[in-house]
XYZ file of C-alpha atoms in Angstrom:
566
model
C -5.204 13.655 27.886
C -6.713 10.320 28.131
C -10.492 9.616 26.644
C -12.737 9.375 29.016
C -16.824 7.918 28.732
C -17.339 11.211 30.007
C -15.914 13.114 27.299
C -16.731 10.378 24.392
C -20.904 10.155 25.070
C -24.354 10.127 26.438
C -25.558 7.451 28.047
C -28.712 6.442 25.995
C -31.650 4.001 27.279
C -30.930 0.047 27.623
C -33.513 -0.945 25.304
C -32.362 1.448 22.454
C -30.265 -1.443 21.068
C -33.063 -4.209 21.122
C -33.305 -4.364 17.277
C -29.744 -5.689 16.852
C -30.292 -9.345 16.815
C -28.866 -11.209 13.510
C -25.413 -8.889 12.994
C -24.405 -9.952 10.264
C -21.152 -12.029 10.505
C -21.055 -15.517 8.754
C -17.939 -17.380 8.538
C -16.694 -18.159 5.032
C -16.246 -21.485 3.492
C -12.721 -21.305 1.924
C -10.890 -18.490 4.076
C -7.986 -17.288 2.350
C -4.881 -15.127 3.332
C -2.500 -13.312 1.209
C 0.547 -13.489 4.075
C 3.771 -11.307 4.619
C 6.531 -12.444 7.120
C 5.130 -13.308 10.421
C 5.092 -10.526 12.985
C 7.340 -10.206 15.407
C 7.169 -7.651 18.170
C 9.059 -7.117 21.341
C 8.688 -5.241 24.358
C 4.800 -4.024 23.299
C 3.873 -0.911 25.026
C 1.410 -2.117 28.457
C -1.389 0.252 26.996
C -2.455 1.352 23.671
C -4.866 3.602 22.268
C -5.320 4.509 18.799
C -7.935 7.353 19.651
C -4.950 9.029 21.779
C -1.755 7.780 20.201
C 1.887 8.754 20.320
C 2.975 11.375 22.914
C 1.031 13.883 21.825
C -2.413 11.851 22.075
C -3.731 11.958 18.483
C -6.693 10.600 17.383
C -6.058 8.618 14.169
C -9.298 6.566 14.094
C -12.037 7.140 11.979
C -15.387 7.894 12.419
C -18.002 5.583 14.239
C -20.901 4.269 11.727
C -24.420 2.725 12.249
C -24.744 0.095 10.329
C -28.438 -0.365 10.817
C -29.839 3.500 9.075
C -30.779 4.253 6.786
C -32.572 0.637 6.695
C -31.385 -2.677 8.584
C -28.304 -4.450 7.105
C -25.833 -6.797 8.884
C -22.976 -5.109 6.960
C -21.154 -5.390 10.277
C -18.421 -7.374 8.816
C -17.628 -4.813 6.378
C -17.297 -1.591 8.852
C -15.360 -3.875 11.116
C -12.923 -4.559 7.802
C -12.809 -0.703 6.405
C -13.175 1.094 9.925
C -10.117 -0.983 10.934
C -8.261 -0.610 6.862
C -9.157 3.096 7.026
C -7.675 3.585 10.622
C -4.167 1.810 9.646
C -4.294 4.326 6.137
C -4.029 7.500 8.232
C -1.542 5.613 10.400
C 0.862 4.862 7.497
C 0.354 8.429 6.633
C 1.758 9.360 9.914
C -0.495 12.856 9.593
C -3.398 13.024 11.388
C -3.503 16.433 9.798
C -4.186 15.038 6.724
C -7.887 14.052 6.075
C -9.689 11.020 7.310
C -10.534 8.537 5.281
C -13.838 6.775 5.333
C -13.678 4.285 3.047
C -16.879 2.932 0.813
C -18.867 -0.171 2.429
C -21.457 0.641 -0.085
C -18.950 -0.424 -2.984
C -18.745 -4.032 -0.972
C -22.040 -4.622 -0.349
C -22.420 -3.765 -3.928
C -19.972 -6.191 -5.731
C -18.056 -8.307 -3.175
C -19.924 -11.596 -4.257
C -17.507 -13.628 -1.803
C -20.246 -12.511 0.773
C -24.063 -12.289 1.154
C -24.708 -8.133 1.257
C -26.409 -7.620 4.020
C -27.404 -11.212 4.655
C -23.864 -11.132 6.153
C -20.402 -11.939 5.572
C -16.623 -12.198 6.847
C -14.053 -9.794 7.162
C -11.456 -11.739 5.924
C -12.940 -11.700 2.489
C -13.859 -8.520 2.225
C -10.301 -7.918 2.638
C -9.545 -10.495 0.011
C -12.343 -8.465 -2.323
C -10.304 -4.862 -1.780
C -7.097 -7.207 -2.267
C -7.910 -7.906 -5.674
C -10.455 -4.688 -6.786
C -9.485 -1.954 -4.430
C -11.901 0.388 -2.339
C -12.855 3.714 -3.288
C -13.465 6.467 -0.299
C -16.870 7.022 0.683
C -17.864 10.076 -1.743
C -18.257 7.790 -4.536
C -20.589 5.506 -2.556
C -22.732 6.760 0.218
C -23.859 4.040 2.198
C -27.463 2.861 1.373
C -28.119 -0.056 3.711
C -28.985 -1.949 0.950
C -26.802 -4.916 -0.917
C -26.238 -7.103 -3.851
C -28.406 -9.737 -1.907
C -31.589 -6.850 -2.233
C -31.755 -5.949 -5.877
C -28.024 -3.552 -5.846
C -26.117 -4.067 -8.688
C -22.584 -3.935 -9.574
C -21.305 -1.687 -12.621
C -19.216 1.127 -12.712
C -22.082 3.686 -11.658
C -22.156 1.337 -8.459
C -17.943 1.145 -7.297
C -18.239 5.512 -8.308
C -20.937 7.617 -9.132
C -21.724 11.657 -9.339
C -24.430 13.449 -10.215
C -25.140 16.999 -12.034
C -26.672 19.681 -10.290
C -30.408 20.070 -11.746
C -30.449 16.393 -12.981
C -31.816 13.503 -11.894
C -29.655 11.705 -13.920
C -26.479 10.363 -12.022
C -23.322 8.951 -14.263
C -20.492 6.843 -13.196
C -17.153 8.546 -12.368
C -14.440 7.383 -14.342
C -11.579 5.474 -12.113
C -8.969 7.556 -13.363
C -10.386 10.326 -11.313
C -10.608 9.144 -7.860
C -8.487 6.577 -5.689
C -8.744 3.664 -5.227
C -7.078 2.151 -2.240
C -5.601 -1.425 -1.710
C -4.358 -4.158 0.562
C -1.506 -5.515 0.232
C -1.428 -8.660 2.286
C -4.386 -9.815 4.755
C -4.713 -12.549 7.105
C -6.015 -14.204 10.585
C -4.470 -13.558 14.202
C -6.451 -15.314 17.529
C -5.160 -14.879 20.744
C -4.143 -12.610 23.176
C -0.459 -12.206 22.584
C -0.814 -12.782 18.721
C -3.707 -9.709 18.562
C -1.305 -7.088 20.693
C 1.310 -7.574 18.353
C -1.011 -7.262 15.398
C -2.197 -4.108 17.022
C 1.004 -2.709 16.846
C 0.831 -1.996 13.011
C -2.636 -0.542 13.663
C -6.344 -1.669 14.571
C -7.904 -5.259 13.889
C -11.846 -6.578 13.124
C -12.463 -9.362 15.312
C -15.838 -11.198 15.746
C -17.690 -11.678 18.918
C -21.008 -13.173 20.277
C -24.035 -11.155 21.177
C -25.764 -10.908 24.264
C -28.620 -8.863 25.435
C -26.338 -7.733 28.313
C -24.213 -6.758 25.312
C -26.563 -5.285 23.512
C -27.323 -3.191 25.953
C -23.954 -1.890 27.100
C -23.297 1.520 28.420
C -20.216 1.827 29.948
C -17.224 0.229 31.931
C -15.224 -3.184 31.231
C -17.757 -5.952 29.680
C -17.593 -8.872 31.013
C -20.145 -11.882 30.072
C -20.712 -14.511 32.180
C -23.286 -16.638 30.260
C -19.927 -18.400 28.526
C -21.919 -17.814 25.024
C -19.017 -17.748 22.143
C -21.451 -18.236 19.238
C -19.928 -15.268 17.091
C -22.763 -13.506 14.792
C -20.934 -10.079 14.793
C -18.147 -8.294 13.647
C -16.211 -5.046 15.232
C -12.856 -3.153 14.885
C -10.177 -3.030 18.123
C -8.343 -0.548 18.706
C -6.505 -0.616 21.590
C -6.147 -2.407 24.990
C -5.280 -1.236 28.636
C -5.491 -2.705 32.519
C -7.553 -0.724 34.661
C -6.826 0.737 38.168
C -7.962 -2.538 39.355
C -5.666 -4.714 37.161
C -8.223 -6.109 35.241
C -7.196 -6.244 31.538
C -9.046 -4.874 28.632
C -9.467 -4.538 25.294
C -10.828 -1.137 23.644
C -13.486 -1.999 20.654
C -15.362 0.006 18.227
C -18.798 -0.943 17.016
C -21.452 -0.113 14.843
C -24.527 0.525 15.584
C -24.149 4.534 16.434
C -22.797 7.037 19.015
C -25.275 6.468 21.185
C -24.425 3.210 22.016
C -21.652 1.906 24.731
C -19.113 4.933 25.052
C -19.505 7.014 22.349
C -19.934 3.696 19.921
C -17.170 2.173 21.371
C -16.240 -0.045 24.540
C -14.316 -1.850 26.774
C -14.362 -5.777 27.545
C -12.223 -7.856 29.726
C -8.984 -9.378 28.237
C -7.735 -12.737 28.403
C -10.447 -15.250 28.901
C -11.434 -15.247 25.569
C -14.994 -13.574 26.568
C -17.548 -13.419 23.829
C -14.806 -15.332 21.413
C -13.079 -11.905 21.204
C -9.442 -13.409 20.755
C -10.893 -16.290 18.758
C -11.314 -14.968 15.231
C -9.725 -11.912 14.488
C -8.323 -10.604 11.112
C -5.809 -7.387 9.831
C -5.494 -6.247 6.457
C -1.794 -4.274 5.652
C -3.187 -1.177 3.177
C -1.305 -0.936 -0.213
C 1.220 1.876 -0.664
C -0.764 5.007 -1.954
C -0.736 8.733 -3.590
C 2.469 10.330 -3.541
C 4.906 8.806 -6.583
C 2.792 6.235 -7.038
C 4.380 2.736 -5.920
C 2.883 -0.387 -5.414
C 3.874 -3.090 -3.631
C 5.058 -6.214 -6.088
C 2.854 -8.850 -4.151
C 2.292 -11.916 -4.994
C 4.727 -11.603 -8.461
C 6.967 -14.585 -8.769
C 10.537 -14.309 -9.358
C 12.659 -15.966 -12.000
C 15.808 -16.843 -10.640
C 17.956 -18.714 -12.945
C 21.568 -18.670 -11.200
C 22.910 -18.452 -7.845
C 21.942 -15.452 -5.644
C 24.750 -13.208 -5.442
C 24.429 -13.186 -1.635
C 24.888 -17.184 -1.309
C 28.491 -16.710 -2.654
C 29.327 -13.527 -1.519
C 30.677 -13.733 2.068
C 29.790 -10.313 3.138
C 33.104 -9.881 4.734
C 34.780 -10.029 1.389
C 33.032 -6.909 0.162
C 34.212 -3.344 0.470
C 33.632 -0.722 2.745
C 32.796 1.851 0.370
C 31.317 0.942 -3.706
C 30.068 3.602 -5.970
C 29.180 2.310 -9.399
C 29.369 6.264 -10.729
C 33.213 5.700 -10.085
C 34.864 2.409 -9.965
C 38.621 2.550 -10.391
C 37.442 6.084 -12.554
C 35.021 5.040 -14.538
C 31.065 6.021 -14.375
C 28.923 3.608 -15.376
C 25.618 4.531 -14.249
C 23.413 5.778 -16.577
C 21.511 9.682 -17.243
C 19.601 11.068 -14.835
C 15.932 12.124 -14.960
C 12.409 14.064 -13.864
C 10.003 12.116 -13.882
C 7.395 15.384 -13.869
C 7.553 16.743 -16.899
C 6.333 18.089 -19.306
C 3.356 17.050 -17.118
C 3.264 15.287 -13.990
C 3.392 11.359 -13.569
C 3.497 8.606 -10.959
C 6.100 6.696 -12.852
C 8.445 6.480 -10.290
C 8.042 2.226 -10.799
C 9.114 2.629 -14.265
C 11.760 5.077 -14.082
C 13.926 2.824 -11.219
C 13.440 0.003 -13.085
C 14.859 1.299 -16.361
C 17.392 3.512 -14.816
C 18.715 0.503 -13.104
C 18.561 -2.089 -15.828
C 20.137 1.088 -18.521
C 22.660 0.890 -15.937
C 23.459 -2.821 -15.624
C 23.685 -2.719 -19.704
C 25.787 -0.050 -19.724
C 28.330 -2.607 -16.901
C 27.969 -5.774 -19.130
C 29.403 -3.611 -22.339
C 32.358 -2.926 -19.941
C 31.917 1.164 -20.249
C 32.448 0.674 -24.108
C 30.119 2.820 -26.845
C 26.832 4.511 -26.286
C 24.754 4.207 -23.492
C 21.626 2.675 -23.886
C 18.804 4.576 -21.775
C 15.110 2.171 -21.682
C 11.937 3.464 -22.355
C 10.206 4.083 -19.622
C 7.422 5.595 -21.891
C 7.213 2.605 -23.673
C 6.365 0.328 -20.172
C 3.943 3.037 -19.377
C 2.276 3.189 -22.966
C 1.530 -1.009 -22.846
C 0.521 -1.154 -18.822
C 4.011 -3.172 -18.546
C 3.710 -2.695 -14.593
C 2.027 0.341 -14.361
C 0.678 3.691 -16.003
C 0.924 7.252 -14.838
C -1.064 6.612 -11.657
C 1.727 3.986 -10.565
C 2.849 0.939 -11.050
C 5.022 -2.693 -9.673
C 8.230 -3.159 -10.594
C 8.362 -6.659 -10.341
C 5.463 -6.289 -13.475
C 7.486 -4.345 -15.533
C 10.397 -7.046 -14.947
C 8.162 -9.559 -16.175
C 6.797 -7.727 -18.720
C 10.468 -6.947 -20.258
C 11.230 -10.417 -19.911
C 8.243 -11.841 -21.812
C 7.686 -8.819 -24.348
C 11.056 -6.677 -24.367
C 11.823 -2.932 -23.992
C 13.076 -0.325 -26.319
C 15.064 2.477 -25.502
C 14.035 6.117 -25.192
C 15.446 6.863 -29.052
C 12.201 4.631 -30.234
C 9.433 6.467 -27.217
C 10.470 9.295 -25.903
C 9.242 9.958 -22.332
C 5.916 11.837 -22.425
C 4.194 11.624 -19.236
C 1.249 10.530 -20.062
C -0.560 7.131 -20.769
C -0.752 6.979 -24.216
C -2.445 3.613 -24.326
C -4.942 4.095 -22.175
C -5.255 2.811 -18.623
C -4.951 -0.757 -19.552
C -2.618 0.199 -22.798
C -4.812 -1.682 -24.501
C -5.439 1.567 -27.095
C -1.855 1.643 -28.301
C -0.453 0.634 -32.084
C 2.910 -0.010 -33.472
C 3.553 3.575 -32.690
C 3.437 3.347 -28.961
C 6.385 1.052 -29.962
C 8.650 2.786 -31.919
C 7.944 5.532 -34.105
C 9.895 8.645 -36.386
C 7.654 12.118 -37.395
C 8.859 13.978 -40.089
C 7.446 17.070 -41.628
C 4.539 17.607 -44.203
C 3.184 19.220 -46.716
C 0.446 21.141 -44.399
C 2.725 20.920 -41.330
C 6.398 21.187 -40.246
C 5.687 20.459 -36.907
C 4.091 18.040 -35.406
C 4.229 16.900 -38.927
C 3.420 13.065 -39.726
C 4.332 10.102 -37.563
C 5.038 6.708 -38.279
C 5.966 3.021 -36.800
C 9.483 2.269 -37.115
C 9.636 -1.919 -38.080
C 12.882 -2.515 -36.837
C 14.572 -1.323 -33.980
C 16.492 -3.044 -31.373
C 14.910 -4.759 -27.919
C 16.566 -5.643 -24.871
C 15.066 -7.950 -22.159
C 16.020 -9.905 -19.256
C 16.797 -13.431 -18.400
C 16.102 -13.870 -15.019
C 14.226 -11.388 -11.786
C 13.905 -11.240 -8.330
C 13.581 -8.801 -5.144
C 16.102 -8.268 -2.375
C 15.703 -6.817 1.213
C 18.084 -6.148 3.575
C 22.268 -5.155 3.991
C 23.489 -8.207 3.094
C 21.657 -9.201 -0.031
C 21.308 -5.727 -1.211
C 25.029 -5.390 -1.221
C 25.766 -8.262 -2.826
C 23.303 -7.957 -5.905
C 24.573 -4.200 -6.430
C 28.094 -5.942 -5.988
C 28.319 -8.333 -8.089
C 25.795 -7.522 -11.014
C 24.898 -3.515 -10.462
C 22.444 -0.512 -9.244
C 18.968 -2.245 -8.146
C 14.715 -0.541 -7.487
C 14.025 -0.228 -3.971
C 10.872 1.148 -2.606
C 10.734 4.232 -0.268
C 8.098 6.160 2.125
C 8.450 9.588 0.634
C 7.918 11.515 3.205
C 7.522 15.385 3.154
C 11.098 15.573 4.703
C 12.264 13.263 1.869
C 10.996 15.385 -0.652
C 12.909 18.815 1.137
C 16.163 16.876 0.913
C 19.239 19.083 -0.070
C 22.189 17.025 0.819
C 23.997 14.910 3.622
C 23.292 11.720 4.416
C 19.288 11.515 5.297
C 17.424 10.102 8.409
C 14.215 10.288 9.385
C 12.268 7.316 11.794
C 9.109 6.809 11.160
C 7.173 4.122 13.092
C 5.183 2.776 10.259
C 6.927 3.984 6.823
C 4.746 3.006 4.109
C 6.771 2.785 0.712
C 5.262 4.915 -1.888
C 8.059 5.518 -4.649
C 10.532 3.967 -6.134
C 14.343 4.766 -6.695
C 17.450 3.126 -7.259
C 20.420 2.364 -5.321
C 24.108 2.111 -6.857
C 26.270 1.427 -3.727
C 26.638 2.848 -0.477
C 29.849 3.735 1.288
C 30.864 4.963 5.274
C 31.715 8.530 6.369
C 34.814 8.669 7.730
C 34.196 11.170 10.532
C 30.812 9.654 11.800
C 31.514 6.046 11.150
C 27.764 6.153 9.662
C 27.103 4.039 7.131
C 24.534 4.479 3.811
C 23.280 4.089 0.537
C 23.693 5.703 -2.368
C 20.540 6.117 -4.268
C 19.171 8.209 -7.344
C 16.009 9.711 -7.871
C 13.650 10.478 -10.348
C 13.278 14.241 -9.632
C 15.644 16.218 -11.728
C 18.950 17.162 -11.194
C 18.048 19.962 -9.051
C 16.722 18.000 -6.286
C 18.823 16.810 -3.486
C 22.844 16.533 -4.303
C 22.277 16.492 -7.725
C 19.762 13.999 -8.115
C 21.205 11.812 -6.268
C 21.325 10.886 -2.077
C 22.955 9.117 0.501
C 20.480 7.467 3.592
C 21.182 5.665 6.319
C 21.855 2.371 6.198
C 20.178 0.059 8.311
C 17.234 1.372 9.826
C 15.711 4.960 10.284
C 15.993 5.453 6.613
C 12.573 5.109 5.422
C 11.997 1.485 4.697
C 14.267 2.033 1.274
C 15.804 -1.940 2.599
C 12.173 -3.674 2.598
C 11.575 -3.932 -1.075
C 14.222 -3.707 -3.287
C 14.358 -5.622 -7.252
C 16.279 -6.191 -10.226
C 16.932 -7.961 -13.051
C 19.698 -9.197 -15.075
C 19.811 -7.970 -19.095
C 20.119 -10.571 -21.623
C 23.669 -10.702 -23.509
C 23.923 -8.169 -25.896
């Protein structure tokens, strides 16, 4: 069923919306952008409509706001930012069952200094403020109208805040306890074709002029005819369409209410650039969230001190099947592990990275003595990429590299962060430590720092994405991380090799992949990964995915690292 004005609103009274004048967009100074790979999209779909998506029409848009109650602000550069942010979360999510997320514009207005409260601002750096602090969902932060610019302060009691029943006396919530959610990379798109591929990942905040014919919309395809482009506002798009008539449109969310345009939202004429619609428009790609726990590396730099594997490695030369559990019969991959007891963690970041470099030790040795199995624990305890509520891999590379690891013999893997959120409330113990029993008590007894103790770290890091260079890293120096959408399916796997497409896969955990091989009945081809779940889960730990493409995104984000000589 398509939306209809009919089934979206009211129509309210022209001069309803007199009191809008002075929006609330101003351009910022230095405009930054935190860039992926361009986007590339072919054969877009000729209509698109986020409020009735997919063949089954689901709405997965969020709510529209009024800026303006419950006192004027021209915050509309922030709903345009979140509305849009909040829209593309539950899109990642691929769930509209799940709950909608309306994320905090009271926590901007609050602290994002790059803009003037609700003296106005750009969407491009509120983006760049969630980029670098994160957004909480509205329940910490119930919008106030009201801004840094009018006497609002920023401390923790203004980002989250509850109060006690009976009390007038409201505390701030601690940011262990709720989520906070993220963008990973933000930027600028103008123009028509640039903004329908954009849309394609999910909805957009452009910024527009304001007319009184605008201001007093109610229905049907806008079109100005004034010519004014002198942008003062800021709104979400999401979605475009032609008409019976052929006339090309874009769909656009405001916010200033239900009541008015079409149920807060509208329709103006694509193409001509009318009201500097396709002049200034901006996306934000949200962070991966909940589930295990993974976050994106960003902006980490690499250290690469030697040729890339894949610029010497023709990939004709390498074989159609490579397992590193056997090569010519001998196992060199490393223990297997759960990453959920005795309590439950998001260190999926930690436990790929150490599982993999454990495993590229255990190849440079040649197969010969002990294993040596990292401490995740230990990465965990010091913040060295993450803590129990996730974590980057490429940080706990760099960490390693500049600081060392120990092995599990020195911490054993607890589940919990031991130093703290920031692992700044760790000693030498968090290091490496022995207990042995006392006079009072057997067990847990008395522990103590162990001084010396060996430490492993890594010369040289990077990340690797797709067949080729995946191949030849886990070729020609061992198992790698990769990142993966964990989706419900994902987590029901029993065996076989695994596919599931999903349109937007957002990765969310990490594992590790130690070759990949071809079936010999199917011709498919796939991966060989491990996980982090116990031996009980999927073929022993372990799984085979498709390789390249409807597998999950598990060839968008992979890293590694190469030990230092033992």
């Amino acid at each position: 069923m398509k939306l209809t004005a009919a089934l979206l609103f009211m129509p309210f009274m022209a001069s309803a919306a007199k009191f809008h004048h002075g929006h609330g967009f101003s351009q910022a100074e230095n405009r930054q952008e935190v860039r992926g790979e361009t986007l590339s999209v072919n054969n877009v779909p000729k209509e698109l409509d986020f409020r009735a998506y997919g063949e089954d029409e689901r709405n997965y848009v969020s709510a529209v706001r009024n800026q303006h109650i419950p006192n004027y602000c021209g915050a509309c550069y922030i709903f345009a930012a979140t509305s849009a942010l909040a829209d593309r979360i539950r899109l990642a999510r691929g769930d509209t069952s799940s709950k909608e997320v309306d994320l905090a514009v009271q926590s901007i207005l609050n602290c994002d200094t790059y803009d003037n409260g609700c003296h106005g601002g750009d969407p491009i750096t509120v983006y760049q403020y969630i980029h670098e602090n994160g957004i909480p969902e509205e329940t910490c932060q119930l919008y106030a109208a009201e801004g840094h610019d009018t006497g609002r302060t920023c401390n923790a009691i203004d980002v989250c805040m509850d109060c006690a029943p009976g009390s007038s006396t409201c505390t701030a919530v601690d940011d262990s306890v709720y989520y906070s959610y993220g963008v990973d990379e933000y930027g600028l798109v103008n123009g028509t074709d640039a903004m329908i591929n954009e849309l394609q990942r999910g909805p957009i905040a452009c910024t527009v002029a304001v007319t009184d014919d605008f201001e007093n919309y109610d229905g049907g395809i806008f079109e100005d005819t004034t010519g004014d482009t002198s942008m003062d506002h800021s709104i979400s798009l999401v979605g475009y369409g032609t008409d019976e008539n052929g006339v090309d449109y874009w769909i656009g969310r405001n916010s200033w209410g239900t009541y008015w345009g079409e149920g807060g939202f509208f329709q103006i004429v694509r193409g001509t650039n009318n009201l500097g619609i396709e002049a200034n428009c901006q996306y934000a790609v949200p962070s991966a969230e909940d589930n295990q726990k993974w976050t994106k590396d960003g902006d980490v730099e690499e250290v690469i001190l030697t040729p890339r594997p894949h610029t010497t490695i023709s990939s004709d030369d390498l074989p159609e099947n490579w397992d590193w559990r056997n090569v010519n019969g001998v196992n060199y991959v490393t223990w297997d592990k759960n990453q959920h007891i005795p309590q439950y963690c998001g260190s999926c970041w930690a436990q790929g990275v150490t599982s993999a470099l454990s495993d590229r030790l255990y190849i440079q040795s040649g197969a010969k003595g002990a294993q040596v199995n990292l401490s995740p624990q230990y990465l965990i305890n010091f913040n060295g990429g993450g803590t129990c509520s996730g974590g980057m891999p490429a940080k706990a590379y760099r960490y390693i590299q500049k600081n060392g690891i120990v092995d599990q013999t020195c911490a054993i893997y607890e589940a919990e962060n031991l130093g703290g959120r920031f692992g700044n409330s760790c000693n030498d113990q968090c290091i490496c430590k022995t207990c042995s029993p006392n006079a009072t008590s057997f067990s847990p007894g008395t522990c103590e720092a162990v001084t010396e103790f060996p430490k492993y770290t890594v010369t040289e890091y990077g990340k690797a994405k797709g067949i080729d260079e995946m191949k030849a890293e886990i070729y020609a120096r061992g198992p790698i991380g990769c990142g993966i959408d964990a989706t419900n399916a994902f987590e029901e796997y029993t065996g076989g090799i695994y596919e599931e497409e999903k349109r937007f896969p957002m990765v969310n955990h990490e594992i590790s992949i130690a070759g990949w091989g071809k079936d010999p009945e199917t011709g498919v081809e796939y991966w060989i990964g491990r996980n982090s779940w116990g031996e009980w889960w999927g073929e022993n730990g372990w799984f085979r995915i498709k390789m390249g493409g409807s597998n999950l995104a598990v060839e968008s984000e992979c890293d590694w690292g190469v030990p230092a000589a033992l």
